[in-house]
mmCIF file of C-alpha atoms in Angstrom:
data_model
loop_
_atom_site.group_PDB
_atom_site.id
_atom_site.type_symbol
_atom_site.label_atom_id
_atom_site.label_comp_id
_atom_site.label_asym_id
_atom_site.label_seq_id
_atom_site.Cartn_x
_atom_site.Cartn_y
_atom_site.Cartn_z
ATOM 1 C CA MET L 1 -22.624 -14.087 3.717
ATOM 2 C CA THR L 2 -22.507 -14.134 7.477
ATOM 3 C CA SER L 3 -21.932 -10.754 9.073
ATOM 4 C CA ILE L 4 -18.694 -11.063 11.030
ATOM 5 C CA ILE L 5 -15.855 -9.077 12.455
ATOM 6 C CA SER L 6 -12.342 -9.885 11.343
ATOM 7 C CA ASP L 7 -9.404 -10.853 13.547
ATOM 8 C CA GLU L 8 -8.148 -7.281 13.133
ATOM 9 C CA GLU L 9 -11.436 -5.803 14.325
ATOM 10 C CA LEU L 10 -11.696 -8.318 17.146
ATOM 11 C CA SER L 11 -8.276 -7.201 18.362
ATOM 12 C CA ALA L 12 -9.419 -3.572 18.094
ATOM 13 C CA LEU L 13 -12.229 -4.328 20.519
ATOM 14 C CA LEU L 14 -9.576 -4.747 23.194
ATOM 15 C CA ASP L 15 -8.595 -1.083 22.858
ATOM 16 C CA GLY L 16 -4.933 -1.963 22.994
ATOM 17 C CA VAL L 17 -5.163 -4.566 25.743
ATOM 18 C CA GLY L 18 -2.926 -7.587 25.142
ATOM 19 C CA GLU L 19 0.210 -8.354 23.184
ATOM 20 C CA SER L 20 1.070 -6.902 19.808
ATOM 21 C CA GLU L 21 0.515 -9.072 16.768
ATOM 22 C CA GLU L 22 3.318 -10.154 14.495
ATOM 23 C CA PHE L 23 3.698 -7.629 11.698
ATOM 24 C CA ARG L 24 2.411 -8.817 8.337
ATOM 25 C CA PRO L 25 2.704 -6.382 5.438
ATOM 26 C CA LEU L 26 0.070 -7.908 3.165
ATOM 27 C CA THR L 27 -3.625 -8.442 3.791
ATOM 28 C CA LEU L 28 -5.750 -10.838 1.787
ATOM 29 C CA TYR L 29 -9.526 -10.450 2.035
ATOM 30 C CA ALA L 30 -11.639 -13.487 1.220
ATOM 31 C CA LEU L 31 -14.843 -12.111 -0.309
ATOM 32 C CA ASP L 32 -16.899 -15.298 -0.255
ATOM 33 C CA GLU L 33 -16.979 -18.783 1.188
ATOM 34 C CA ALA L 34 -15.385 -20.414 -1.870
ATOM 35 C CA SER L 35 -12.353 -18.120 -1.718
ATOM 36 C CA PHE L 36 -12.077 -18.686 2.029
ATOM 37 C CA ARG L 37 -12.004 -22.435 1.412
ATOM 38 C CA ALA L 38 -9.414 -21.997 -1.358
ATOM 39 C CA VAL L 39 -7.085 -20.070 0.943
ATOM 40 C CA SER L 40 -7.594 -22.550 3.774
ATOM 41 C CA ALA L 41 -6.395 -25.325 1.471
ATOM 42 C CA HIS L 42 -3.029 -23.589 0.858
ATOM 43 C CA SER L 43 -0.163 -22.216 2.902
ATOM 44 C CA LEU L 44 -0.049 -18.455 2.479
ATOM 45 C CA PRO L 45 3.342 -16.757 2.088
ATOM 46 C CA HIS L 46 4.792 -15.648 5.418
ATOM 47 C CA GLY L 47 3.744 -12.058 5.951
ATOM 48 C CA VAL L 48 0.206 -12.386 4.589
ATOM 49 C CA VAL L 49 -2.766 -12.188 6.929
ATOM 50 C CA LEU L 50 -6.167 -13.524 5.918
ATOM 51 C CA LEU L 51 -9.309 -11.575 6.765
ATOM 52 C CA CYS L 52 -12.898 -11.895 5.593
ATOM 53 C CA ALA L 53 -15.066 -9.134 4.184
ATOM 54 C CA ASP L 54 -18.421 -8.620 2.505
ATOM 55 C CA PRO L 55 -17.896 -6.723 -0.798
ATOM 56 C CA GLN L 56 -19.873 -3.509 -1.142
ATOM 57 C CA LEU L 57 -20.837 -1.454 -4.174
ATOM 58 C CA ASP L 58 -19.342 1.762 -2.769
ATOM 59 C CA TRP L 59 -15.855 0.359 -2.230
ATOM 60 C CA GLN L 60 -13.093 2.226 -4.058
ATOM 61 C CA TRP L 61 -12.040 -0.931 -5.863
ATOM 62 C CA MET L 62 -9.464 0.733 -8.126
ATOM 63 C CA HIS L 63 -7.606 2.425 -5.245
ATOM 64 C CA TRP L 64 -7.768 0.089 -2.254
ATOM 65 C CA PHE L 65 -6.162 -3.011 -3.696
ATOM 66 C CA GLY L 66 -2.964 -3.981 -5.469
ATOM 67 C CA SER L 67 -0.074 -2.834 -3.259
ATOM 68 C CA THR L 68 -0.451 -4.176 0.264
ATOM 69 C CA GLN L 69 -4.097 -5.227 0.156
ATOM 70 C CA PHE L 70 -5.574 -7.930 -2.012
ATOM 71 C CA ALA L 71 -8.986 -9.488 -2.370
ATOM 72 C CA LEU L 72 -9.824 -13.003 -3.514
ATOM 73 C CA TYR L 73 -13.167 -14.002 -4.983
ATOM 74 C CA ASP L 74 -14.979 -16.793 -6.788
ATOM 75 C CA PRO L 75 -16.622 -15.323 -9.926
ATOM 76 C CA ALA L 76 -19.509 -17.783 -9.664
ATOM 77 C CA GLN L 77 -20.429 -16.367 -6.241
ATOM 78 C CA HIS L 78 -20.891 -12.805 -7.529
ATOM 79 C CA VAL L 79 -22.676 -13.197 -10.850
ATOM 80 C CA GLY L 80 -25.195 -10.401 -11.375
ATOM 81 C CA ARG L 81 -23.810 -8.155 -8.610
ATOM 82 C CA LEU L 82 -23.460 -4.497 -9.518
ATOM 83 C CA TYR L 83 -19.818 -4.479 -8.448
ATOM 84 C CA MET L 84 -18.888 -7.470 -10.661
ATOM 85 C CA THR L 85 -17.239 -5.262 -13.315
ATOM 86 C CA ALA L 86 -15.058 -3.662 -10.640
ATOM 87 C CA LEU L 87 -14.096 -7.108 -9.355
ATOM 88 C CA ALA L 88 -12.863 -8.115 -12.788
ATOM 89 C CA GLN L 89 -10.938 -4.890 -13.477
ATOM 90 C CA ALA L 90 -9.486 -3.748 -10.160
ATOM 91 C CA PRO L 91 -5.757 -4.375 -9.624
ATOM 92 C CA GLY L 92 -5.161 -6.592 -6.652
ATOM 93 C CA VAL L 93 -8.590 -8.221 -6.813
ATOM 94 C CA LEU L 94 -7.801 -11.812 -7.671
ATOM 95 C CA SER L 95 -9.987 -14.614 -8.934
ATOM 96 C CA ILE L 96 -9.576 -18.120 -7.558
ATOM 97 C CA ASP L 97 -9.396 -19.197 -11.217
ATOM 98 C CA GLU L 98 -6.069 -17.400 -11.712
ATOM 99 C CA PRO L 99 -2.648 -17.971 -10.052
ATOM 100 C CA TRP L 100 -3.498 -15.816 -7.040
ATOM 101 C CA LEU L 101 -0.888 -17.414 -4.798
ATOM 102 C CA GLU L 102 1.849 -16.421 -7.235
ATOM 103 C CA SER L 103 0.538 -12.840 -7.219
ATOM 104 C CA LEU L 104 0.873 -12.712 -3.430
ATOM 105 C CA GLU L 105 4.421 -14.068 -3.563
ATOM 106 C CA GLN L 106 5.356 -11.390 -6.100
ATOM 107 C CA ALA L 107 3.811 -8.693 -3.891
ATOM 108 C CA MET L 108 5.871 -9.903 -0.917
ATOM 109 C CA ALA L 109 9.000 -9.759 -3.063
ATOM 110 C CA ARG L 110 8.218 -6.160 -4.097
ATOM 111 C CA TRP L 111 7.763 -5.128 -0.458
ATOM 112 C CA SER L 112 11.069 -6.752 0.550
ATOM 113 C CA GLN L 113 12.857 -5.047 -2.336
ATOM 114 C CA TRP L 114 11.446 -1.644 -1.371
ATOM 115 C CA LEU L 115 12.387 -2.166 2.269
ATOM 116 C CA ALA L 116 15.953 -3.065 1.275
ATOM 117 C CA GLY L 117 16.253 0.317 -0.431
ATOM 118 C CA GLN L 118 15.284 2.366 2.637
ATOM 119 C CA GLN L 119 18.023 4.508 4.218
ATOM 120 C CA ILE L 120 17.596 5.203 7.929
ATOM 121 C CA LEU L 121 19.686 7.522 10.110
ATOM 122 C CA LEU L 122 19.630 6.611 13.810
ATOM 123 C CA LEU L 123 20.757 9.012 16.537
ATOM 124 C CA GLU L 124 21.332 7.174 19.819
ATOM 125 C CA ASP L 125 24.075 8.274 22.223
ATOM 126 C CA HIS L 126 24.167 5.039 24.207
ATOM 127 C CA PRO L 127 26.608 2.785 22.274
ATOM 128 C CA PHE L 128 25.152 -0.572 23.301
ATOM 129 C CA GLN L 129 21.518 0.468 22.862
ATOM 130 C CA GLY L 130 22.343 2.183 19.594
ATOM 131 C CA GLU L 131 23.994 -0.876 18.099
ATOM 132 C CA GLN L 132 21.145 -3.075 19.321
ATOM 133 C CA ILE L 133 18.512 -0.842 17.706
ATOM 134 C CA ALA L 134 20.555 -0.543 14.514
ATOM 135 C CA GLN L 135 20.804 -4.335 14.264
ATOM 136 C CA GLN L 136 17.041 -4.605 14.731
ATOM 137 C CA ILE L 137 16.480 -2.173 11.874
ATOM 138 C CA ARG L 138 18.989 -3.934 9.622
ATOM 139 C CA SER L 139 17.280 -7.252 10.315
ATOM 140 C CA THR L 140 14.301 -5.956 8.319
ATOM 141 C CA GLY L 141 16.511 -5.487 5.248
ATOM 142 C CA ALA L 142 16.717 -1.701 5.522
ATOM 143 C CA SER L 143 20.042 0.159 5.747
ATOM 144 C CA CYS L 144 20.827 1.946 8.996
ATOM 145 C CA VAL L 145 23.580 4.450 9.820
ATOM 146 C CA LEU L 146 24.180 4.906 13.560
ATOM 147 C CA VAL L 147 25.490 8.191 15.001
ATOM 148 C CA GLN L 148 25.957 9.174 18.645
ATOM 149 C CA ASP L 149 25.794 12.966 18.766
ATOM 150 C CA GLY L 150 24.391 16.010 17.037
ATOM 151 C CA GLN L 151 27.611 16.777 15.175
ATOM 152 C CA GLN L 152 27.774 13.340 13.556
ATOM 153 C CA TRP L 153 24.051 13.626 12.840
ATOM 154 C CA ALA L 154 24.558 16.887 10.921
ATOM 155 C CA LEU L 155 27.542 15.495 8.986
ATOM 156 C CA GLU L 156 25.600 12.418 7.847
ATOM 157 C CA LEU L 157 22.613 14.516 6.792
ATOM 158 C CA ALA L 158 24.926 16.712 4.714
ATOM 159 C CA ARG L 159 26.654 13.683 3.196
ATOM 160 C CA GLN L 160 23.625 11.798 1.861
ATOM 161 C CA PRO L 161 19.840 11.870 1.829
ATOM 162 C CA PHE L 162 17.912 9.590 4.176
ATOM 163 C CA ASP L 163 14.368 8.252 3.957
ATOM 164 C CA TRP L 164 13.800 8.132 7.736
ATOM 165 C CA LEU L 165 15.279 9.751 10.839
ATOM 166 C CA ILE L 166 15.074 7.908 14.154
ATOM 167 C CA CYS L 167 16.149 9.923 17.176
ATOM 168 C CA ASP L 168 16.490 9.194 20.876
ATOM 169 C CA LEU L 169 14.661 11.918 22.748
ATOM 170 C CA ALA L 170 16.867 11.870 25.862
ATOM 171 C CA LEU L 171 20.391 12.652 24.648
ATOM 172 C CA ALA L 172 23.155 13.279 27.187
ATOM 173 C CA GLU L 173 24.922 16.091 25.309
ATOM 174 C CA ASP L 174 22.246 17.400 22.931
ATOM 175 C CA ASP L 175 18.652 18.562 23.166
ATOM 176 C CA ALA L 176 16.862 16.329 20.654
ATOM 177 C CA ILE L 177 13.851 18.632 20.388
ATOM 178 C CA HIS L 178 16.101 21.632 19.705
ATOM 179 C CA LEU L 179 18.271 19.600 17.322
ATOM 180 C CA LEU L 180 15.321 18.468 15.233
ATOM 181 C CA GLY L 181 13.471 21.761 15.427
ATOM 182 C CA GLN L 182 16.511 23.732 14.323
ATOM 183 C CA SER L 183 17.185 21.384 11.404
ATOM 184 C CA GLY L 184 13.817 22.116 9.799
ATOM 185 C CA THR L 185 13.931 18.650 8.270
ATOM 186 C CA GLN L 186 11.018 17.364 6.222
ATOM 187 C CA THR L 187 12.267 13.790 6.353
ATOM 188 C CA PRO L 188 9.886 11.632 8.399
ATOM 189 C CA VAL L 189 11.011 11.453 12.046
ATOM 190 C CA ILE L 190 10.445 8.668 14.573
ATOM 191 C CA LEU L 191 11.147 9.432 18.229
ATOM 192 C CA LEU L 192 12.396 6.935 20.798
ATOM 193 C CA SER L 193 12.571 7.401 24.537
ATOM 194 C CA GLY L 194 13.128 5.490 27.729
ATOM 195 C CA HIS L 195 10.549 7.735 29.395
ATOM 196 C CA ASP L 196 6.839 7.041 29.497
ATOM 197 C CA GLN L 197 4.560 7.398 26.492
ATOM 198 C CA VAL L 198 2.908 10.591 27.764
ATOM 199 C CA LEU L 199 6.218 12.469 27.700
ATOM 200 C CA ILE L 200 7.247 11.280 24.272
ATOM 201 C CA ASP L 201 3.786 12.051 22.847
ATOM 202 C CA GLY L 202 4.155 15.590 24.194
ATOM 203 C CA ALA L 203 7.533 15.949 22.475
ATOM 204 C CA ALA L 204 6.029 14.724 19.224
ATOM 205 C CA ARG L 205 3.255 17.340 19.427
ATOM 206 C CA LEU L 206 5.784 20.071 20.173
ATOM 207 C CA LEU L 207 7.907 19.149 17.150
ATOM 208 C CA GLY L 208 4.787 18.886 15.020
ATOM 209 C CA GLU L 209 3.936 22.480 15.902
ATOM 210 C CA LYS L 210 7.407 23.412 14.633
ATOM 211 C CA GLY L 211 6.658 21.790 11.293
ATOM 212 C CA ILE L 212 8.729 18.622 11.848
ATOM 213 C CA PRO L 213 6.959 15.568 10.373
ATOM 214 C CA VAL L 214 6.969 13.203 13.374
ATOM 215 C CA VAL L 215 5.335 10.001 12.151
ATOM 216 C CA GLY L 216 5.997 7.837 15.210
ATOM 217 C CA ALA L 217 6.852 8.204 18.895
ATOM 218 C CA PHE L 218 7.711 5.014 20.778
ATOM 219 C CA THR L 219 9.029 3.976 24.139
ATOM 220 C CA LYS L 220 12.114 1.799 24.270
ATOM 221 C CA PRO L 221 12.944 -0.916 23.476
ATOM 222 C CA LEU L 222 12.167 -0.492 19.798
ATOM 223 C CA ASP L 223 9.344 -2.773 18.696
ATOM 224 C CA LEU L 224 9.518 -3.648 15.009
ATOM 225 C CA ALA L 225 5.813 -4.460 15.093
ATOM 226 C CA ARG L 226 5.270 -0.721 15.673
ATOM 227 C CA LEU L 227 7.991 0.567 13.346
ATOM 228 C CA LEU L 228 7.220 -1.516 10.265
ATOM 229 C CA PRO L 229 3.574 -0.408 9.868
ATOM 230 C CA ILE L 230 4.819 3.183 9.593
ATOM 231 C CA LEU L 231 7.179 2.182 6.804
ATOM 232 C CA LEU L 232 4.363 0.244 5.181
ATOM 233 C CA GLN L 233 2.212 3.368 5.012
ATOM 234 C CA ALA L 234 4.946 5.071 3.006
ATOM 235 C CA TYR L 235 5.353 2.038 0.771
ATOM 236 C CA GLY L 236 1.857 1.785 -0.517
ATOM 237 C CA GLY L 237 -0.549 2.919 2.120
ATOM 238 C CA ARG L 238 -2.932 0.658 3.918
ATOM 239 C CA PRO L 239 -6.420 2.135 3.664
ATOM 240 C CA ARG L 240 -8.731 0.117 5.850
ATOM 241 C CA LEU L 241 -11.865 -1.252 4.340
ATOM 242 C CA PRO L 242 -14.935 0.496 5.726
ATOM 243 C CA THR L 243 -16.400 -1.591 8.509
ATOM 244 C CA ASN L 244 -19.862 -1.174 9.867
ATOM 245 C CA ARG L 245 -19.416 -0.370 13.556
ATOM 246 C CA PHE L 246 -22.539 -2.462 14.198
ATOM 247 C CA ARG L 247 -21.107 -5.495 12.400
ATOM 248 C CA LEU L 248 -20.814 -7.906 15.291
ATOM 249 C CA ARG L 249 -19.804 -11.470 15.882
ATOM 250 C CA HIS L 250 -22.666 -13.747 16.916
ATOM 251 C CA ILE L 251 -22.598 -16.790 19.150
ATOM 252 C CA ARG L 252 -24.936 -19.397 17.638
ATOM 253 C CA SER L 253 -26.107 -22.912 18.305
ATOM 254 C CA TRP L 254 -25.465 -25.530 15.621
ATOM 255 C CA GLU L 255 -29.097 -25.064 14.566
ATOM 256 C CA GLY L 256 -28.421 -21.370 13.880
ATOM 257 C CA LEU L 257 -30.136 -19.919 16.964
ATOM 258 C CA THR L 258 -28.455 -16.670 18.058
ATOM 259 C CA LEU L 259 -27.382 -17.041 21.671
ATOM 260 C CA GLY L 260 -25.561 -13.736 22.007
ATOM 261 C CA THR L 261 -23.769 -10.899 20.239
ATOM 262 C CA LEU L 262 -20.102 -10.122 20.824
ATOM 263 C CA GLY L 263 -18.876 -6.543 20.510
ATOM 264 C CA ARG L 264 -18.236 -3.250 22.253
ATOM 265 C CA LEU L 265 -20.550 -1.947 24.921
ATOM 266 C CA SER L 266 -21.243 1.179 22.840
ATOM 267 C CA ASP L 267 -22.185 -0.872 19.776
ATOM 268 C CA LEU L 268 -24.450 -3.486 21.278
ATOM 269 C CA PRO L 269 -28.237 -3.120 21.287
ATOM 270 C CA LEU L 270 -28.467 -4.193 24.919
ATOM 271 C CA ALA L 271 -32.219 -4.617 24.881
ATOM 272 C CA SER L 272 -32.176 -7.298 22.140
ATOM 273 C CA ASP L 273 -29.790 -10.274 21.964
ATOM 274 C CA PRO L 274 -27.800 -11.227 25.072
ATOM 275 C CA ALA L 275 -24.584 -9.189 25.113
ATOM 276 C CA TRP L 276 -21.097 -10.708 25.204
ATOM 277 C CA LEU L 277 -18.551 -8.050 26.146
ATOM 278 C CA LEU L 278 -14.763 -8.356 26.099
ATOM 279 C CA LEU L 279 -13.744 -7.630 29.665
ATOM 280 C CA GLY L 280 -10.407 -6.094 28.641
ATOM 281 C CA SER L 281 -12.143 -3.385 26.609
ATOM 282 C CA LEU L 282 -14.526 -2.080 29.263
ATOM 283 C CA GLY L 283 -12.358 0.231 31.385
ATOM 284 C CA MET L 284 -14.992 0.666 34.114
ATOM 285 C CA ASN L 285 -16.092 -0.836 37.402
ATOM 286 C CA TRP L 286 -19.212 -2.886 37.954
ATOM 287 C CA GLU L 287 -21.322 0.007 39.217
ATOM 288 C CA ALA L 288 -20.636 2.040 36.067
ATOM 289 C CA LEU L 289 -21.337 -0.987 33.869
ATOM 290 C CA ARG L 290 -24.565 -1.726 35.740
ATOM 291 C CA GLN L 291 -25.763 1.834 35.155
ATOM 292 C CA ARG L 292 -24.948 1.568 31.443
ATOM 293 C CA LEU L 293 -26.950 -1.629 31.256
ATOM 294 C CA GLU L 294 -29.938 0.020 32.920
ATOM 295 C CA VAL L 295 -29.791 3.006 30.569
ATOM 296 C CA GLY L 296 -29.622 0.658 27.572
ATOM 297 C CA GLY L 297 -32.548 -1.417 28.752
ATOM 298 C CA GLY L 298 -30.381 -4.447 29.469
ATOM 299 C CA ALA L 299 -30.033 -6.652 32.511
ATOM 300 C CA ALA L 300 -27.120 -8.432 34.141
ATOM 301 C CA GLU L 301 -28.804 -11.778 33.504
ATOM 302 C CA ARG L 302 -28.451 -11.174 29.743
ATOM 303 C CA LEU L 303 -24.764 -10.237 29.968
ATOM 304 C CA THR L 304 -21.668 -12.415 29.476
ATOM 305 C CA LEU L 305 -18.215 -11.025 30.170
ATOM 306 C CA LEU L 306 -15.638 -12.574 27.860
ATOM 307 C CA ILE L 307 -12.194 -13.000 29.406
ATOM 308 C CA ARG L 308 -8.903 -13.675 27.637
ATOM 309 C CA PRO L 309 -5.840 -15.013 29.477
ATOM 310 C CA GLN L 310 -3.952 -11.986 28.094
ATOM 311 C CA ASP L 311 -6.160 -9.787 30.289
ATOM 312 C CA ASP L 312 -4.131 -10.992 33.323
ATOM 313 C CA LEU L 313 -7.362 -11.037 35.266
ATOM 314 C CA LEU L 314 -5.869 -12.554 38.410
ATOM 315 C CA GLN L 315 -3.204 -9.811 38.561
ATOM 316 C CA HIS L 316 -5.586 -6.889 37.958
ATOM 317 C CA GLN L 317 -7.762 -6.376 41.002
ATOM 318 C CA GLU L 318 -10.181 -4.022 39.239
ATOM 319 C CA HIS L 319 -10.848 -6.533 36.437
ATOM 320 C CA PHE L 320 -11.161 -9.410 38.866
ATOM 321 C CA SER L 321 -13.569 -7.430 41.018
ATOM 322 C CA LEU L 322 -15.665 -6.464 37.996
ATOM 323 C CA ALA L 323 -15.908 -10.094 36.876
ATOM 324 C CA LEU L 324 -16.952 -11.398 40.284
ATOM 325 C CA GLN L 325 -19.450 -8.611 40.968
ATOM 326 C CA ALA L 326 -21.021 -9.127 37.554
ATOM 327 C CA ARG L 327 -21.271 -12.857 38.244
ATOM 328 C CA LEU L 328 -22.923 -12.254 41.622
ATOM 329 C CA ALA L 329 -25.421 -9.934 39.912
ATOM 330 C CA GLY L 330 -26.465 -12.684 37.505
ATOM 331 C CA ALA L 331 -24.091 -12.210 34.543
ATOM 332 C CA GLU L 332 -22.118 -15.102 33.102
ATOM 333 C CA LEU L 333 -18.379 -15.385 32.540
ATOM 334 C CA ALA L 334 -16.823 -16.960 29.454
ATOM 335 C CA LEU L 335 -13.228 -17.635 28.460
ATOM 336 C CA LEU L 336 -11.815 -16.882 24.994
ATOM 337 C CA ILE L 337 -8.706 -18.849 24.048
ATOM 338 C CA ASP L 338 -7.385 -17.607 20.702
ATOM 339 C CA ARG L 339 -3.792 -18.838 20.921
ATOM 340 C CA PRO L 340 -2.512 -22.251 21.986
ATOM 341 C CA GLU L 341 0.168 -20.764 24.239
ATOM 342 C CA TYR L 342 -2.553 -19.165 26.379
ATOM 343 C CA LEU L 343 -4.332 -22.292 27.558
ATOM 344 C CA SER L 344 -4.916 -21.470 31.229
ATOM 345 C CA PHE L 345 -5.941 -24.235 33.593
ATOM 346 C CA GLU L 346 -5.688 -21.685 36.416
ATOM 347 C CA LEU L 347 -8.475 -19.519 34.951
ATOM 348 C CA LEU L 348 -10.485 -22.624 34.127
ATOM 349 C CA GLU L 349 -10.311 -23.803 37.739
ATOM 350 C CA ARG L 350 -10.582 -20.492 39.611
ATOM 351 C CA LEU L 351 -13.298 -18.660 37.696
ATOM 352 C CA PRO L 352 -17.029 -19.533 37.748
ATOM 353 C CA LEU L 353 -17.134 -19.916 33.961
ATOM 354 C CA SER L 354 -20.176 -20.848 31.886
ATOM 355 C CA ALA L 355 -18.700 -21.026 28.375
ATOM 356 C CA LEU L 356 -15.473 -21.414 26.427
ATOM 357 C CA LEU L 357 -14.796 -19.894 22.983
ATOM 358 C CA LEU L 358 -11.951 -21.324 20.905
ATOM 359 C CA GLY L 359 -10.204 -19.193 18.257
ATOM 360 C CA ARG L 360 -9.392 -20.439 14.774
ATOM 361 C CA ARG L 361 -5.675 -20.880 15.561
ATOM 362 C CA LEU L 362 -6.616 -23.808 17.785
ATOM 363 C CA LEU L 363 -8.779 -25.633 15.241
ATOM 364 C CA PRO L 364 -5.903 -27.661 13.707
ATOM 365 C CA MET L 365 -4.931 -28.843 17.198
ATOM 366 C CA LEU L 366 -8.380 -30.286 17.835
ATOM 367 C CA GLU L 367 -7.479 -33.222 15.618
ATOM 368 C CA GLN L 368 -4.620 -34.147 17.944
ATOM 369 C CA GLU L 369 -4.522 -35.690 21.374
ATOM 370 C CA GLY L 370 -2.592 -33.642 23.884
ATOM 371 C CA TRP L 371 -2.672 -30.585 26.097
ATOM 372 C CA LEU L 372 -5.652 -28.968 24.362
ATOM 373 C CA GLU L 373 -7.769 -32.111 24.596
ATOM 374 C CA SER L 374 -7.023 -32.345 28.324
ATOM 375 C CA PHE L 375 -8.063 -28.718 28.695
ATOM 376 C CA LEU L 376 -11.316 -29.310 26.804
ATOM 377 C CA GLN L 377 -12.097 -32.433 28.788
ATOM 378 C CA ARG L 378 -11.731 -30.476 32.014
ATOM 379 C CA ALA L 379 -14.052 -27.815 30.576
ATOM 380 C CA ARG L 380 -16.611 -30.527 29.746
ATOM 381 C CA ASP L 381 -16.286 -31.945 33.247
ATOM 382 C CA LYS L 382 -17.155 -28.488 34.590
ATOM 383 C CA GLU L 383 -20.141 -28.410 32.184
ATOM 384 C CA LEU L 384 -18.969 -25.401 30.196
ATOM 385 C CA ARG L 385 -20.615 -24.727 26.844
ATOM 386 C CA LEU L 386 -18.012 -24.950 24.066
ATOM 387 C CA TYR L 387 -18.080 -22.804 20.894
ATOM 388 C CA LEU L 388 -15.815 -22.955 17.840
ATOM 389 C CA ASP L 389 -14.597 -20.037 15.708
ATOM 390 C CA ASP L 390 -16.659 -20.739 12.569
ATOM 391 C CA PRO L 391 -18.365 -17.562 11.275
ATOM 392 C CA TYR L 392 -18.962 -18.998 7.798
ATOM 393 C CA ALA L 393 -20.561 -22.186 9.126
ATOM 394 C CA LEU L 394 -17.954 -24.270 7.295
ATOM 395 C CA LEU L 395 -17.578 -26.925 9.993
ATOM 396 C CA ASP L 396 -19.601 -30.127 10.081
ATOM 397 C CA SER L 397 -22.074 -29.355 12.861
ATOM 398 C CA VAL L 398 -23.152 -32.970 13.381
ATOM 399 C CA TRP L 399 -19.569 -34.184 13.780
ATOM 400 C CA TRP L 400 -18.536 -31.386 16.153
ATOM 401 C CA GLU L 401 -21.712 -31.624 18.179
ATOM 402 C CA GLY L 402 -20.916 -35.285 18.645
ATOM 403 C CA ARG L 403 -17.563 -34.247 20.103
ATOM 404 C CA GLY L 404 -19.235 -32.138 22.756
ATOM 405 C CA PHE L 405 -19.249 -28.673 21.173
ATOM 406 C CA HIS L 406 -22.389 -26.597 21.520
ATOM 407 C CA GLY L 407 -22.134 -24.215 18.588
ATOM 408 C CA ARG L 408 -20.106 -21.654 16.654
ATOM 409 C CA TRP L 409 -19.145 -18.012 16.918
#
């Protein structure tokens, strides 16, 4: 199989830059091309994300799958592999020859049922904010009791057990740190604050030193995409599959020629294939990047900086300066569009781009006339090289080449 990085790992390359993804409690790993095709032919239940992975002998097959993580495989693709017995026996590892879609629907139902049984106590002294946060929590299916001061908090804790405690850090009448520290609670605690993240992280560390199990510390407003993963860990855990930090996404021509390697600066062998670096993950100016290239045996002429509209390049002077200085030194600039709502004619017109990478979310739109086709035509007019998200080489290269695309990534 082709060595790729998943959507999850690609997002991780940004080091937190960009918007948060919609929370999806279940992950389905396609372990071969046949299973990937099978999933692509169906509509997955809402809440399931599809990733791709290469199965390895040392995976803990009996422990990693079955609750929130599932794997799908075609038995014919793995005949003779040493891990084949584990594939057939591990819970949550599904064959395309069985009703795998039904298994995913049942797993989603179990998660929803568990979530509906969770009891959450929320301490927020601002009535409007408190009710707003409580409604957000209840929208997930969980139960939420809202209190506005330390006295009510203590009464509710004495009245019934709770699975989670969510507490505003900045209370008008009470000291939240003192309140929690004095309680000695062992119920998982999630802190909220209108202050910056540095302050709330410090409060979490302080409470942790007092033995209070703080499992989350978030700035307001409450983001369910941050809260729900914490609950998911308690539900069934979400151990990540081991990923080779040198497993990189390659940009290839239709003939299979490697034109570049996309990844982190620290992971790329700069002296070999041309490097494609996500601009939003660099966190340095051009001079620092140039020195890193020299130490690694690379050259600006073999570098492409990959820009996403979510990087807000035109509003961040340091990023904009880095891009232009790199271009003047001989590097190329490329644009990655991974969501249809981020088509940016402004970046297309204002930046000296050499290439355009399209994410898989846009592939269904390529069959339609409209905004995307106008965008692509303008890119062709500017003589940009166009690459499609196709790590498994599933697309018809002759057909897409005839439509003006130069390769896959």
